[in-house]
Amino acid sequence: MQLQTGEGVRGYGEAAPLPGFNRETAEDCLALLQAAGREIDPGTANELRSGSECVYGAIQEAWSEVRLQVDKKSTPADGATKTPPSSAPWQVAALLPAGKAALAEVDVRLELGFRVFKWKVGVADVADELVLMDDLLARLPSGARLRLDANGAWDRRKTERWLERCADRPIEHVEQPLAPEMRGADDFLSGLAQDYPTPLALDESLVGADDVLRWLGRGWPGVYVVKPSLLGDAAEMIARLAAARARVVFSSALETGVGARNALRHALAWTGERRALGFGVWPLFADSQFDGPFHAPFLKTADVERLNPEAVWNALT
Ligand code: MG
C-alpha cells in the first residue's frame, strides 16, 4: 500500500501473506483495505488491527517511512548527531534443498562465500537424513554453521532421535521440530529445549504478535524466528524481544522489495546478538524489479536502502 500525507510525503507497506505463513489471506487483506477506503486515520488503523496483522503492519511501516521523511525534512542537521546503527555487514543464511540435492548445492554456495546454511529436513526416512547430515557437515569448513528446519514434520520420537544425534554436532539450531497444532506441542517443545544442548527455534509457532508474547511469557530459552511482515506492530514486538534479550533470527516472508525493505530495516537495526539473516530467498519473481536485495552472503544497510519501494509500486499499479 501507498500512504500519502496532504503534503505529498509517501510511505509504502506490504500486506501480502502467503498460504502457510499465517492464518491470513491476501484476499482478506485486500477486502479489508478496500472497505477501509482511501483515507486511513489512526482510528481506522486500530480498527484494522483486529482484522489483520498484515494490514496493520503494512500501515505501521508506511507511517514510519512517512515520519522518517518528515523528520529528515524538518531537522536536516540532526542526522549527523545521531549514532548510526553499526554498518558492519550481516551474514545471510543460504537455503539448501531437501535430501541429497543439498550436497551439490552446499558446494556451490560455499564457493559464493556463504558460511551459514539452512537445510530442510523431515521429508525422508530419519536414518537416511541423519547420514546425509553427516555428509553435509563433512563438507563444511570450520566456522561454517548448519541450521536444520523440520517445518513441524516430526513427531516426538523422531524429534528426540534427531536431537540426540545433533547433541555432539555443530548444529546452530533445529527449527520447528513439531507442528504447532500438535496436542501439547508447546509444553513438549519447552521440555526439549531444557533436555538437549542444541538450541530449538520457533518458526511456525510464531505467526503473530500473540504468539511472540505467549512464548516470551513462557520464558522460551531457544531462538525466535521472526518475520517482521507478520507481526502487526513489528517495532513494538521487536522491542519486547530485545528487552527480554531473546535470541532472534530475522526471516523473510517472501516479500517483494517493498516488504523486504521494511522487514530488513527492522533486522538491521537489531542491537542484540547477530544471527545470520534468513533472507537468502531472492530472486523470487519473474520480473526482477520486484525482488528484494541481491542474493549474497552478506547484507549491508546500503543494500536495503537501495531498494526503491516507489518503483515497485509504480510497476504494480
Ligand atoms: Mg522455518
Coordinates of C-alpha atoms and ligand atoms in Angstrom, one line a residue:
M1 CA 0.0 0.0 0.0
Q2 CA 1.0 3.6 -0.5
L3 CA 0.3 6.1 2.2
Q4 CA 0.5 9.8 1.3
T5 CA 0.2 12.8 3.5
G6 CA -1.5 16.0 2.4
E7 CA 1.9 17.4 1.8
G8 CA 2.7 14.6 -0.6
V9 CA 5.1 12.6 1.6
R10 CA 4.8 8.9 0.8
G11 CA 5.5 5.7 2.6
Y12 CA 5.0 2.1 1.5
G13 CA 3.9 -1.1 3.3
E14 CA 3.2 -4.6 2.1
A15 CA 0.3 -6.8 3.2
A16 CA 0.7 -10.0 1.2
P17 CA 0.6 -13.1 3.4
L18 CA 1.2 -16.3 1.6
P19 CA -0.7 -19.5 2.4
G20 CA 1.0 -21.4 5.3
F21 CA 2.8 -18.4 6.7
N22 CA -0.1 -17.3 9.0
R23 CA -3.8 -17.5 9.1
E24 CA -4.5 -14.6 6.8
T25 CA -5.0 -14.5 3.1
A26 CA -4.0 -11.7 0.6
E27 CA -7.7 -11.6 -0.5
D28 CA -8.8 -10.8 3.1
C29 CA -6.2 -8.1 3.4
L30 CA -7.3 -6.5 0.1
A31 CA -11.0 -6.7 1.1
L32 CA -10.2 -5.0 4.5
L33 CA -8.3 -2.2 2.8
Q34 CA -11.0 -1.7 0.2
A35 CA -13.6 -1.5 2.9
A36 CA -11.5 1.0 4.9
G37 CA -11.5 3.4 1.9
R38 CA -8.8 5.7 0.7
E39 CA -8.3 7.8 3.8
I40 CA -6.8 6.0 6.8
D41 CA -6.5 7.8 10.1
P42 CA -5.1 6.3 13.3
G43 CA -8.5 5.3 14.5
T44 CA -9.2 3.3 11.3
A45 CA -5.8 1.7 11.5
N46 CA -6.5 0.5 15.0
E47 CA -9.8 -1.0 13.9
L48 CA -8.0 -2.9 11.2
R49 CA -5.6 -4.3 13.7
S50 CA -8.1 -6.8 15.0
G51 CA -8.9 -7.9 11.4
S52 CA -5.4 -8.3 10.0
E53 CA -1.9 -8.1 11.5
C54 CA -0.5 -7.9 8.0
V55 CA -2.7 -4.9 7.0
Y56 CA -2.0 -3.2 10.4
G57 CA 1.7 -3.9 10.0
A58 CA 1.8 -2.5 6.5
I59 CA 0.1 0.7 7.7
Q60 CA 2.6 1.0 10.5
E61 CA 5.6 0.5 8.1
A62 CA 4.2 3.1 5.7
W63 CA 3.6 5.5 8.5
S64 CA 7.1 5.0 9.9
E65 CA 8.6 5.8 6.5
V66 CA 6.4 9.0 6.2
R67 CA 7.6 10.1 9.7
L68 CA 11.2 9.4 8.7
Q69 CA 10.9 11.6 5.6
V70 CA 9.1 14.4 7.6
D71 CA 11.8 14.3 10.3
K72 CA 14.5 14.4 7.7
K73 CA 13.0 17.5 6.1
S74 CA 12.3 19.4 9.4
T75 CA 15.7 18.7 11.1
P76 CA 18.3 18.1 8.4
A77 CA 21.2 18.8 10.7
D78 CA 20.1 16.2 13.2
G79 CA 21.3 13.3 11.1
A80 CA 24.9 14.0 11.9
T81 CA 24.5 13.9 15.7
K82 CA 22.6 10.6 15.9
T83 CA 24.6 7.4 16.3
P84 CA 24.0 5.4 13.2
P85 CA 23.4 1.7 13.6
S86 CA 26.5 -0.4 13.1
S87 CA 27.2 -0.6 9.4
A88 CA 29.1 -3.9 9.6
P89 CA 27.5 -6.3 7.1
W90 CA 25.2 -9.1 8.3
Q91 CA 25.7 -12.7 7.3
V92 CA 22.9 -14.2 5.3
A93 CA 22.0 -17.9 5.6
A94 CA 21.8 -19.9 2.3
L95 CA 18.9 -22.2 1.8
L96 CA 19.7 -25.8 0.9
P97 CA 17.1 -28.1 -0.8
A98 CA 15.8 -31.2 1.0
G99 CA 17.5 -34.5 0.5
K100 CA 20.7 -35.4 -1.4
A101 CA 20.4 -32.3 -3.6
A102 CA 21.8 -30.3 -0.6
L103 CA 25.2 -31.8 -1.1
A104 CA 25.8 -30.3 -4.5
E105 CA 24.1 -27.1 -3.6
V106 CA 26.3 -26.6 -0.5
D107 CA 29.4 -26.7 -2.6
V108 CA 28.1 -24.0 -4.9
R109 CA 27.1 -21.8 -2.0
L110 CA 30.4 -22.3 -0.2
E111 CA 32.1 -21.1 -3.4
L112 CA 30.0 -18.0 -3.4
G113 CA 31.1 -17.2 0.1
F114 CA 28.1 -18.4 2.2
R115 CA 29.1 -19.9 5.6
V116 CA 25.7 -20.4 7.3
F117 CA 23.3 -22.9 5.8
K118 CA 19.7 -24.0 6.4
W119 CA 18.8 -27.4 5.4
K120 CA 15.2 -28.6 5.1
V121 CA 14.7 -31.9 6.8
G122 CA 11.8 -34.2 7.8
V123 CA 11.0 -35.1 4.2
A124 CA 12.6 -38.6 4.1
D125 CA 13.4 -41.5 6.3
V126 CA 15.2 -40.4 9.5
A127 CA 18.1 -42.8 9.3
D128 CA 18.8 -41.7 5.7
E129 CA 18.6 -38.0 6.5
L130 CA 20.9 -38.5 9.5
V131 CA 23.6 -40.0 7.3
L132 CA 23.1 -37.1 4.8
M133 CA 23.5 -34.6 7.7
D134 CA 27.0 -36.0 8.4
D135 CA 27.9 -35.9 4.7
L136 CA 26.8 -32.3 4.7
L137 CA 28.8 -31.4 7.9
A138 CA 31.8 -33.1 6.4
R139 CA 31.8 -30.6 3.5
L140 CA 31.7 -27.5 5.7
P141 CA 34.9 -25.7 6.6
S142 CA 35.5 -24.9 10.3
G143 CA 33.5 -21.9 11.4
A144 CA 30.6 -22.7 9.0
R145 CA 27.3 -23.5 10.6
L146 CA 24.3 -25.6 9.7
R147 CA 20.7 -25.0 10.8
L148 CA 18.0 -27.7 10.3
D149 CA 14.4 -26.8 9.6
A150 CA 11.9 -29.6 10.0
N151 CA 8.9 -27.4 9.3
G152 CA 6.9 -29.2 12.0
A153 CA 7.3 -32.6 10.2
W154 CA 8.5 -34.7 13.1
D155 CA 6.7 -36.5 15.9
R156 CA 8.0 -36.7 19.4
R157 CA 10.1 -39.8 18.9
K158 CA 11.7 -38.6 15.7
T159 CA 12.5 -35.2 17.3
E160 CA 14.3 -36.9 20.2
R161 CA 16.2 -39.1 17.8
W162 CA 17.4 -36.1 15.9
L163 CA 18.3 -34.1 18.9
E164 CA 20.3 -37.0 20.4
R165 CA 22.3 -37.1 17.1
C166 CA 22.7 -33.3 17.0
A167 CA 23.9 -33.1 20.5
D168 CA 27.6 -33.6 19.7
R169 CA 27.5 -32.0 16.2
P170 CA 27.9 -28.3 15.2
I171 CA 24.2 -27.6 14.5
E172 CA 23.3 -24.0 15.1
H173 CA 19.7 -24.8 15.8
V174 CA 16.8 -27.1 14.9
E175 CA 13.8 -25.2 13.7
Q176 CA 10.2 -26.1 14.4
P177 CA 10.6 -29.9 15.0
L178 CA 6.9 -30.3 15.8
A179 CA 3.8 -28.8 14.3
P180 CA 2.3 -26.1 16.5
E181 CA -1.1 -27.8 16.1
M182 CA 0.1 -31.0 17.7
R183 CA -1.6 -31.6 21.0
G184 CA 0.7 -30.5 23.8
A185 CA 3.3 -29.1 21.4
D186 CA 4.2 -26.0 23.4
D187 CA 4.9 -28.0 26.6
F188 CA 6.8 -30.6 24.7
L189 CA 9.0 -28.0 22.9
S190 CA 9.7 -26.3 26.2
G191 CA 10.7 -29.6 27.7
L192 CA 13.0 -30.5 24.8
A193 CA 14.7 -27.1 25.0
Q194 CA 15.7 -28.0 28.5
D195 CA 16.7 -31.5 27.8
Y196 CA 19.0 -31.2 24.8
P197 CA 22.0 -28.9 24.2
T198 CA 21.2 -28.0 20.5
P199 CA 19.0 -24.8 20.6
L200 CA 15.5 -25.2 19.2
A201 CA 14.0 -22.4 17.1
L202 CA 10.3 -21.5 16.8
D203 CA 9.0 -20.5 13.3
E204 CA 5.5 -21.8 12.5
S205 CA 4.8 -21.5 16.3
L206 CA 5.3 -17.7 15.9
V207 CA 2.8 -16.4 13.3
G208 CA 1.9 -13.1 15.0
A209 CA 2.2 -10.8 17.9
D210 CA 0.1 -13.0 20.3
D211 CA 2.5 -15.9 19.7
V212 CA 5.6 -13.8 20.4
L213 CA 4.0 -12.5 23.7
R214 CA 3.0 -16.0 24.7
W215 CA 6.5 -17.5 24.2
L216 CA 8.1 -14.5 25.9
G217 CA 5.7 -15.2 28.8
R218 CA 6.8 -18.8 28.9
G219 CA 10.4 -17.7 29.0
W220 CA 11.3 -19.6 25.8
P221 CA 15.1 -20.2 26.0
G222 CA 15.6 -21.1 22.3
V223 CA 15.6 -19.0 19.2
Y224 CA 12.7 -16.9 17.8
V225 CA 12.5 -16.9 14.0
V226 CA 10.9 -13.5 13.5
K227 CA 9.2 -12.5 10.3
P228 CA 8.6 -8.8 10.8
S229 CA 6.0 -8.7 8.0
L230 CA 3.7 -10.9 10.0
L231 CA 4.0 -9.2 13.4
G232 CA 1.4 -6.4 13.2
D233 CA 3.3 -3.7 15.1
A234 CA 6.8 -5.1 14.3
A235 CA 8.6 -2.3 16.0
E236 CA 6.8 -3.0 19.3
M237 CA 7.2 -6.7 19.2
I238 CA 10.9 -6.5 18.3
A239 CA 11.4 -4.0 21.2
R240 CA 9.9 -6.6 23.5
L241 CA 12.1 -9.3 22.2
A242 CA 15.1 -7.1 22.7
A243 CA 14.0 -6.2 26.3
A244 CA 13.8 -9.9 27.0
R245 CA 17.3 -10.4 25.5
A246 CA 15.7 -13.0 23.2
R247 CA 17.8 -14.9 20.6
V248 CA 16.3 -13.8 17.3
V249 CA 16.8 -14.9 13.7
F250 CA 15.1 -12.4 11.3
S251 CA 13.5 -14.1 8.4
S252 CA 11.7 -13.4 5.1
A253 CA 8.0 -14.0 4.5
L254 CA 8.8 -13.9 0.7
E255 CA 8.1 -10.3 0.3
T256 CA 8.6 -8.0 -2.7
G257 CA 11.1 -5.2 -2.5
V258 CA 8.5 -3.1 -0.6
G259 CA 8.1 -5.6 2.3
A260 CA 11.7 -6.7 2.1
R261 CA 12.9 -3.1 2.7
N262 CA 10.7 -2.7 5.7
A263 CA 11.4 -6.1 7.2
L264 CA 15.2 -5.8 6.7
R265 CA 15.3 -2.3 8.2
H266 CA 14.0 -3.9 11.4
A267 CA 16.5 -6.7 11.2
L268 CA 19.5 -4.5 10.6
A269 CA 18.5 -2.2 13.5
W270 CA 18.7 -5.1 15.9
T271 CA 21.2 -4.4 18.6
G272 CA 21.2 -7.9 20.2
E273 CA 23.4 -10.8 19.2
R274 CA 23.6 -11.1 15.4
R275 CA 22.5 -14.4 13.9
A276 CA 22.7 -14.9 10.1
L277 CA 19.6 -13.5 8.4
G278 CA 17.0 -15.8 6.9
F279 CA 16.7 -13.6 3.9
G280 CA 18.5 -15.7 1.3
V281 CA 15.4 -16.0 -0.7
W282 CA 15.6 -13.7 -3.8
P283 CA 15.3 -13.8 -6.7
L284 CA 11.7 -14.8 -6.3
F285 CA 9.9 -13.0 -9.1
A286 CA 9.9 -13.4 -12.9
D287 CA 10.3 -9.7 -13.1
S288 CA 13.5 -8.9 -11.1
Q289 CA 12.4 -5.3 -10.2
F290 CA 10.0 -6.8 -7.6
D291 CA 12.8 -8.7 -5.8
G292 CA 14.5 -7.8 -2.6
P293 CA 18.3 -7.4 -2.3
F294 CA 20.7 -9.3 -4.4
H295 CA 21.4 -12.9 -3.1
A296 CA 24.8 -12.6 -1.4
P297 CA 26.4 -14.0 1.7
F298 CA 26.5 -10.6 3.4
L299 CA 24.0 -7.7 3.5
K300 CA 24.6 -4.1 4.4
T301 CA 22.3 -1.2 5.2
A302 CA 23.1 0.3 1.8
D303 CA 21.8 -2.8 0.1
V304 CA 18.5 -2.3 1.8
E305 CA 18.2 1.4 1.4
R306 CA 18.9 1.0 -2.3
L307 CA 15.6 -0.8 -2.7
N308 CA 13.0 1.5 -4.2
P309 CA 9.5 0.8 -3.0
E310 CA 8.1 3.6 -5.1
A311 CA 9.4 1.9 -8.3
V312 CA 7.9 -1.4 -7.2
W313 CA 4.6 0.3 -6.5
N314 CA 4.6 2.1 -9.8
A315 CA 5.3 -1.1 -11.7
L316 CA 2.4 -2.8 -10.0
T317 CA -0.2 -0.1 -10.4
Ligands
MG1 MG 11.2 -22.5 9.1

